[in-house]
């Protein structure tokens, strides 16, 4: 993995077969792949990280009926860093699920936040420090009084920072854990 102007980080690769199996089974359908792979080669792709965009090795799957290959990161993620904060026991709120992207200027962060089926969607508050950005999830109009299913929904939320994220760690206020980048599912 490489970042502009930084030293390269070497991580083990996930095999092409394992990468495709994980992707194909993630979509349901009784374990049967939904795409026909006609070839695969190792290339690169850019992913969002809390250190800014990184170029990582990627499996480029040629698919029947598609002109552009499907890219899946081939490098295994680094171990999760130890959080500089602990979980809260007094702050009400919702979990911030994952990092979905960082804008080119580093000041816009898109995260996936949880909320319920009967509220008006998620809201994410930000507390910035020199070394971290703490995200606190909540819901808009969460006091629904009628019948409602108990289900969690995942929705992207764009958050604007006062200064670029840079090397600051992104943290979930509720758990105290780092908010990690997760590759979006295909399609």
PDB file of C-alpha atoms in Angstrom:
ATOM      1  CA  UNK A   1       0.000   0.000   0.000  1.00  0.00           C
ATOM      2  CA  UNK A   2       1.319   3.436  -0.835  1.00  0.00           C
ATOM      3  CA  UNK A   3       0.281   6.969   0.042  1.00  0.00           C
ATOM      4  CA  UNK A   4       1.521  10.075  -1.758  1.00  0.00           C
ATOM      5  CA  UNK A   5       4.772  11.237  -0.157  1.00  0.00           C
ATOM      6  CA  UNK A   6       4.926   8.392   2.405  1.00  0.00           C
ATOM      7  CA  UNK A   7       6.756   5.134   2.855  1.00  0.00           C
ATOM      8  CA  UNK A   8       5.127   2.007   1.446  1.00  0.00           C
ATOM      9  CA  UNK A   9       3.393  -0.472   3.796  1.00  0.00           C
ATOM     10  CA  UNK A  10       3.696  -4.140   2.841  1.00  0.00           C
ATOM     11  CA  UNK A  11       0.712  -6.390   3.637  1.00  0.00           C
ATOM     12  CA  UNK A  12       0.004 -10.018   2.666  1.00  0.00           C
ATOM     13  CA  UNK A  13      -2.284 -10.587  -0.309  1.00  0.00           C
ATOM     14  CA  UNK A  14      -5.650 -12.336  -0.333  1.00  0.00           C
ATOM     15  CA  UNK A  15      -5.776 -14.878  -3.161  1.00  0.00           C
ATOM     16  CA  UNK A  16      -7.951 -14.112  -6.187  1.00  0.00           C
ATOM     17  CA  UNK A  17     -10.172 -17.151  -5.593  1.00  0.00           C
ATOM     18  CA  UNK A  18     -10.749 -16.253  -1.907  1.00  0.00           C
ATOM     19  CA  UNK A  19     -11.389 -12.603  -2.797  1.00  0.00           C
ATOM     20  CA  UNK A  20     -14.018 -13.532  -5.374  1.00  0.00           C
ATOM     21  CA  UNK A  21     -15.654 -16.129  -3.110  1.00  0.00           C
ATOM     22  CA  UNK A  22     -16.026 -13.561  -0.305  1.00  0.00           C
ATOM     23  CA  UNK A  23     -17.541 -11.044  -2.722  1.00  0.00           C
ATOM     24  CA  UNK A  24     -19.854 -13.547  -4.468  1.00  0.00           C
ATOM     25  CA  UNK A  25     -21.198 -15.038  -1.234  1.00  0.00           C
ATOM     26  CA  UNK A  26     -21.786 -11.599   0.277  1.00  0.00           C
ATOM     27  CA  UNK A  27     -24.715 -10.976  -2.089  1.00  0.00           C
ATOM     28  CA  UNK A  28     -26.854 -13.944  -1.003  1.00  0.00           C
ATOM     29  CA  UNK A  29     -28.364 -16.214  -3.621  1.00  0.00           C
ATOM     30  CA  UNK A  30     -27.655 -19.542  -1.862  1.00  0.00           C
ATOM     31  CA  UNK A  31     -23.887 -19.268  -2.376  1.00  0.00           C
ATOM     32  CA  UNK A  32     -24.071 -19.134  -6.162  1.00  0.00           C
ATOM     33  CA  UNK A  33     -22.023 -16.389  -7.876  1.00  0.00           C
ATOM     34  CA  UNK A  34     -24.055 -13.762  -9.721  1.00  0.00           C
ATOM     35  CA  UNK A  35     -21.224 -12.843 -12.120  1.00  0.00           C
ATOM     36  CA  UNK A  36     -19.326 -14.893 -14.686  1.00  0.00           C
ATOM     37  CA  UNK A  37     -15.583 -14.276 -14.418  1.00  0.00           C
ATOM     38  CA  UNK A  38     -13.709 -14.652 -17.695  1.00  0.00           C
ATOM     39  CA  UNK A  39     -10.272 -13.705 -16.358  1.00  0.00           C
ATOM     40  CA  UNK A  40      -8.372 -12.151 -13.474  1.00  0.00           C
ATOM     41  CA  UNK A  41      -5.137 -10.202 -13.138  1.00  0.00           C
ATOM     42  CA  UNK A  42      -3.348  -8.346 -10.368  1.00  0.00           C
ATOM     43  CA  UNK A  43      -3.455  -4.556 -10.689  1.00  0.00           C
ATOM     44  CA  UNK A  44      -4.025  -1.591  -8.377  1.00  0.00           C
ATOM     45  CA  UNK A  45      -6.860   0.575  -7.124  1.00  0.00           C
ATOM     46  CA  UNK A  46      -7.241   3.622  -4.864  1.00  0.00           C
ATOM     47  CA  UNK A  47      -9.065   3.307  -1.527  1.00  0.00           C
ATOM     48  CA  UNK A  48      -9.985   5.842   1.143  1.00  0.00           C
ATOM     49  CA  UNK A  49      -8.059   5.548   4.401  1.00  0.00           C
ATOM     50  CA  UNK A  50      -7.757   7.706   7.476  1.00  0.00           C
ATOM     51  CA  UNK A  51      -4.296   8.665   6.148  1.00  0.00           C
ATOM     52  CA  UNK A  52      -5.748   9.831   2.845  1.00  0.00           C
ATOM     53  CA  UNK A  53      -6.091   7.976  -0.471  1.00  0.00           C
ATOM     54  CA  UNK A  54      -3.891   4.871  -0.747  1.00  0.00           C
ATOM     55  CA  UNK A  55      -2.953   2.831  -3.794  1.00  0.00           C
ATOM     56  CA  UNK A  56      -3.346  -0.870  -3.003  1.00  0.00           C
ATOM     57  CA  UNK A  57      -2.906  -4.112  -4.934  1.00  0.00           C
ATOM     58  CA  UNK A  58      -6.222  -5.243  -6.401  1.00  0.00           C
ATOM     59  CA  UNK A  59      -7.657  -8.194  -8.234  1.00  0.00           C
ATOM     60  CA  UNK A  60      -9.136  -7.028 -11.529  1.00  0.00           C
ATOM     61  CA  UNK A  61     -11.888  -9.475 -12.472  1.00  0.00           C
ATOM     62  CA  UNK A  62     -12.917  -9.513 -16.146  1.00  0.00           C
ATOM     63  CA  UNK A  63     -16.657 -10.188 -16.213  1.00  0.00           C
ATOM     64  CA  UNK A  64     -18.832 -11.569 -18.984  1.00  0.00           C
ATOM     65  CA  UNK A  65     -20.844  -8.694 -20.455  1.00  0.00           C
ATOM     66  CA  UNK A  66     -18.838  -5.870 -18.844  1.00  0.00           C
ATOM     67  CA  UNK A  67     -16.118  -3.754 -20.501  1.00  0.00           C
ATOM     68  CA  UNK A  68     -14.585  -2.555 -17.215  1.00  0.00           C
ATOM     69  CA  UNK A  69     -13.094  -5.004 -14.717  1.00  0.00           C
ATOM     70  CA  UNK A  70     -14.488  -5.355 -11.205  1.00  0.00           C
ATOM     71  CA  UNK A  71     -11.793  -4.265  -8.721  1.00  0.00           C
ATOM     72  CA  UNK A  72     -11.446  -5.822  -5.268  1.00  0.00           C
ATOM     73  CA  UNK A  73      -8.632  -4.935  -2.847  1.00  0.00           C
ATOM     74  CA  UNK A  74      -6.113  -7.787  -2.627  1.00  0.00           C
ATOM     75  CA  UNK A  75      -4.136  -6.626   0.429  1.00  0.00           C
ATOM     76  CA  UNK A  76      -5.183  -7.828   3.868  1.00  0.00           C
ATOM     77  CA  UNK A  77      -6.005  -4.934   6.208  1.00  0.00           C
ATOM     78  CA  UNK A  78      -3.522  -3.835   8.847  1.00  0.00           C
ATOM     79  CA  UNK A  79      -4.350  -4.760  12.437  1.00  0.00           C
ATOM     80  CA  UNK A  80      -6.820  -2.354  14.054  1.00  0.00           C
ATOM     81  CA  UNK A  81      -4.929   0.240  16.100  1.00  0.00           C
ATOM     82  CA  UNK A  82      -5.553   0.466  19.814  1.00  0.00           C
ATOM     83  CA  UNK A  83      -8.034   3.225  20.525  1.00  0.00           C
ATOM     84  CA  UNK A  84      -6.846   6.210  22.551  1.00  0.00           C
ATOM     85  CA  UNK A  85     -10.312   6.374  24.194  1.00  0.00           C
ATOM     86  CA  UNK A  86     -12.564   3.839  25.865  1.00  0.00           C
ATOM     87  CA  UNK A  87     -16.239   3.151  25.204  1.00  0.00           C
ATOM     88  CA  UNK A  88     -18.751   5.521  26.726  1.00  0.00           C
ATOM     89  CA  UNK A  89     -21.289   4.375  29.251  1.00  0.00           C
ATOM     90  CA  UNK A  90     -23.055   7.712  29.675  1.00  0.00           C
ATOM     91  CA  UNK A  91     -23.471   9.060  26.130  1.00  0.00           C
ATOM     92  CA  UNK A  92     -26.665   8.017  24.364  1.00  0.00           C
ATOM     93  CA  UNK A  93     -26.262   7.465  20.673  1.00  0.00           C
ATOM     94  CA  UNK A  94     -25.813   5.160  17.737  1.00  0.00           C
ATOM     95  CA  UNK A  95     -22.865   3.287  16.326  1.00  0.00           C
ATOM     96  CA  UNK A  96     -20.922   4.718  13.363  1.00  0.00           C
ATOM     97  CA  UNK A  97     -20.465   1.560  11.272  1.00  0.00           C
ATOM     98  CA  UNK A  98     -17.616   2.276   8.831  1.00  0.00           C
ATOM     99  CA  UNK A  99     -15.698   4.782   6.756  1.00  0.00           C
ATOM    100  CA  UNK A 100     -16.987   4.873   3.176  1.00  0.00           C
ATOM    101  CA  UNK A 101     -14.717   7.569   1.765  1.00  0.00           C
ATOM    102  CA  UNK A 102     -12.631  10.683   2.266  1.00  0.00           C
ATOM    103  CA  UNK A 103     -12.991  13.653  -0.098  1.00  0.00           C
ATOM    104  CA  UNK A 104     -10.046  14.794  -2.220  1.00  0.00           C
ATOM    105  CA  UNK A 105      -9.471  17.789   0.080  1.00  0.00           C
ATOM    106  CA  UNK A 106      -9.449  15.535   3.175  1.00  0.00           C
ATOM    107  CA  UNK A 107     -12.126  17.683   4.850  1.00  0.00           C
ATOM    108  CA  UNK A 108     -15.188  15.697   3.785  1.00  0.00           C
ATOM    109  CA  UNK A 109     -15.610  12.259   5.333  1.00  0.00           C
ATOM    110  CA  UNK A 110     -18.416   9.883   4.393  1.00  0.00           C
ATOM    111  CA  UNK A 111     -19.310   7.293   7.012  1.00  0.00           C
ATOM    112  CA  UNK A 112     -22.070   4.698   7.187  1.00  0.00           C
ATOM    113  CA  UNK A 113     -24.223   5.283  10.264  1.00  0.00           C
ATOM    114  CA  UNK A 114     -26.962   3.179  11.843  1.00  0.00           C
ATOM    115  CA  UNK A 115     -30.511   4.260  12.543  1.00  0.00           C
ATOM    116  CA  UNK A 116     -33.935   2.671  12.905  1.00  0.00           C
ATOM    117  CA  UNK A 117     -36.684   2.010  10.399  1.00  0.00           C
ATOM    118  CA  UNK A 118     -39.087   4.546  11.919  1.00  0.00           C
ATOM    119  CA  UNK A 119     -36.883   7.578  12.515  1.00  0.00           C
ATOM    120  CA  UNK A 120     -35.950  10.292  10.001  1.00  0.00           C
ATOM    121  CA  UNK A 121     -32.384   9.066   9.440  1.00  0.00           C
ATOM    122  CA  UNK A 122     -28.964   9.313  11.043  1.00  0.00           C
ATOM    123  CA  UNK A 123     -27.068  12.375  12.193  1.00  0.00           C
ATOM    124  CA  UNK A 124     -23.336  12.418  12.989  1.00  0.00           C
ATOM    125  CA  UNK A 125     -21.744  15.016  15.287  1.00  0.00           C
ATOM    126  CA  UNK A 126     -17.994  15.684  15.180  1.00  0.00           C
ATOM    127  CA  UNK A 127     -15.433  16.495  17.858  1.00  0.00           C
ATOM    128  CA  UNK A 128     -12.001  17.277  16.381  1.00  0.00           C
ATOM    129  CA  UNK A 129      -8.746  17.232  18.311  1.00  0.00           C
ATOM    130  CA  UNK A 130      -5.126  17.447  17.197  1.00  0.00           C
ATOM    131  CA  UNK A 131      -4.799  13.639  17.041  1.00  0.00           C
ATOM    132  CA  UNK A 132      -8.315  12.343  16.436  1.00  0.00           C
ATOM    133  CA  UNK A 133     -11.769  12.947  15.013  1.00  0.00           C
ATOM    134  CA  UNK A 134     -14.535  11.520  17.208  1.00  0.00           C
ATOM    135  CA  UNK A 135     -17.875  10.817  15.513  1.00  0.00           C
ATOM    136  CA  UNK A 136     -21.050  10.556  17.570  1.00  0.00           C
ATOM    137  CA  UNK A 137     -24.046   8.993  15.825  1.00  0.00           C
ATOM    138  CA  UNK A 138     -27.649   9.775  16.647  1.00  0.00           C
ATOM    139  CA  UNK A 139     -31.004   9.821  14.870  1.00  0.00           C
ATOM    140  CA  UNK A 140     -33.319  12.568  13.660  1.00  0.00           C
ATOM    141  CA  UNK A 141     -36.805  12.392  15.237  1.00  0.00           C
ATOM    142  CA  UNK A 142     -36.194   9.109  17.036  1.00  0.00           C
ATOM    143  CA  UNK A 143     -39.250   9.273  19.294  1.00  0.00           C
ATOM    144  CA  UNK A 144     -41.682   7.316  17.108  1.00  0.00           C
ATOM    145  CA  UNK A 145     -44.723   6.188  19.126  1.00  0.00           C
ATOM    146  CA  UNK A 146     -46.575   3.913  16.670  1.00  0.00           C
ATOM    147  CA  UNK A 147     -45.893   0.325  15.695  1.00  0.00           C
ATOM    148  CA  UNK A 148     -42.426  -0.101  14.258  1.00  0.00           C
ATOM    149  CA  UNK A 149     -40.116  -2.965  13.361  1.00  0.00           C
ATOM    150  CA  UNK A 150     -36.879  -3.348  15.312  1.00  0.00           C
ATOM    151  CA  UNK A 151     -34.388  -3.168  12.474  1.00  0.00           C
ATOM    152  CA  UNK A 152     -31.206  -1.236  11.934  1.00  0.00           C
ATOM    153  CA  UNK A 153     -30.627   0.586   8.671  1.00  0.00           C
ATOM    154  CA  UNK A 154     -27.226   1.638   7.351  1.00  0.00           C
ATOM    155  CA  UNK A 155     -27.084   5.026   5.618  1.00  0.00           C
ATOM    156  CA  UNK A 156     -24.127   7.056   4.282  1.00  0.00           C
ATOM    157  CA  UNK A 157     -23.642  10.397   6.049  1.00  0.00           C
ATOM    158  CA  UNK A 158     -21.277  13.089   4.771  1.00  0.00           C
ATOM    159  CA  UNK A 159     -19.446  14.987   7.523  1.00  0.00           C
ATOM    160  CA  UNK A 160     -17.484  18.213   6.981  1.00  0.00           C
ATOM    161  CA  UNK A 161     -14.331  18.654   9.085  1.00  0.00           C
ATOM    162  CA  UNK A 162     -12.748  21.950  10.145  1.00  0.00           C
ATOM    163  CA  UNK A 163      -9.379  20.791   8.796  1.00  0.00           C
ATOM    164  CA  UNK A 164      -8.202  17.815   6.704  1.00  0.00           C
ATOM    165  CA  UNK A 165      -8.343  14.401   8.370  1.00  0.00           C
ATOM    166  CA  UNK A 166      -4.678  13.740   7.560  1.00  0.00           C
ATOM    167  CA  UNK A 167      -3.175  11.183   9.946  1.00  0.00           C
ATOM    168  CA  UNK A 168      -5.719  11.761  12.716  1.00  0.00           C
ATOM    169  CA  UNK A 169      -7.519   8.609  13.816  1.00  0.00           C
ATOM    170  CA  UNK A 170     -11.263   8.464  13.178  1.00  0.00           C
ATOM    171  CA  UNK A 171     -13.124   7.159  16.267  1.00  0.00           C
ATOM    172  CA  UNK A 172     -16.675   6.080  17.075  1.00  0.00           C
ATOM    173  CA  UNK A 173     -17.757   7.883  20.264  1.00  0.00           C
ATOM    174  CA  UNK A 174     -20.064   5.093  21.432  1.00  0.00           C
ATOM    175  CA  UNK A 175     -17.570   2.202  21.229  1.00  0.00           C
ATOM    176  CA  UNK A 176     -14.303   4.141  21.408  1.00  0.00           C
ATOM    177  CA  UNK A 177     -13.076   2.015  18.487  1.00  0.00           C
ATOM    178  CA  UNK A 178     -11.469   3.287  15.289  1.00  0.00           C
ATOM    179  CA  UNK A 179     -13.899   3.703  12.383  1.00  0.00           C
ATOM    180  CA  UNK A 180     -12.444   1.479   9.672  1.00  0.00           C
ATOM    181  CA  UNK A 181     -12.700   1.699   5.905  1.00  0.00           C
ATOM    182  CA  UNK A 182     -14.694  -1.121   4.373  1.00  0.00           C
ATOM    183  CA  UNK A 183     -14.878  -1.762   0.665  1.00  0.00           C
ATOM    184  CA  UNK A 184     -18.447  -1.290  -0.605  1.00  0.00           C
ATOM    185  CA  UNK A 185     -20.253  -4.337  -1.982  1.00  0.00           C
ATOM    186  CA  UNK A 186     -20.331  -4.611  -5.783  1.00  0.00           C
ATOM    187  CA  UNK A 187     -23.230  -3.250  -7.797  1.00  0.00           C
TER     188      UNK A 187
END
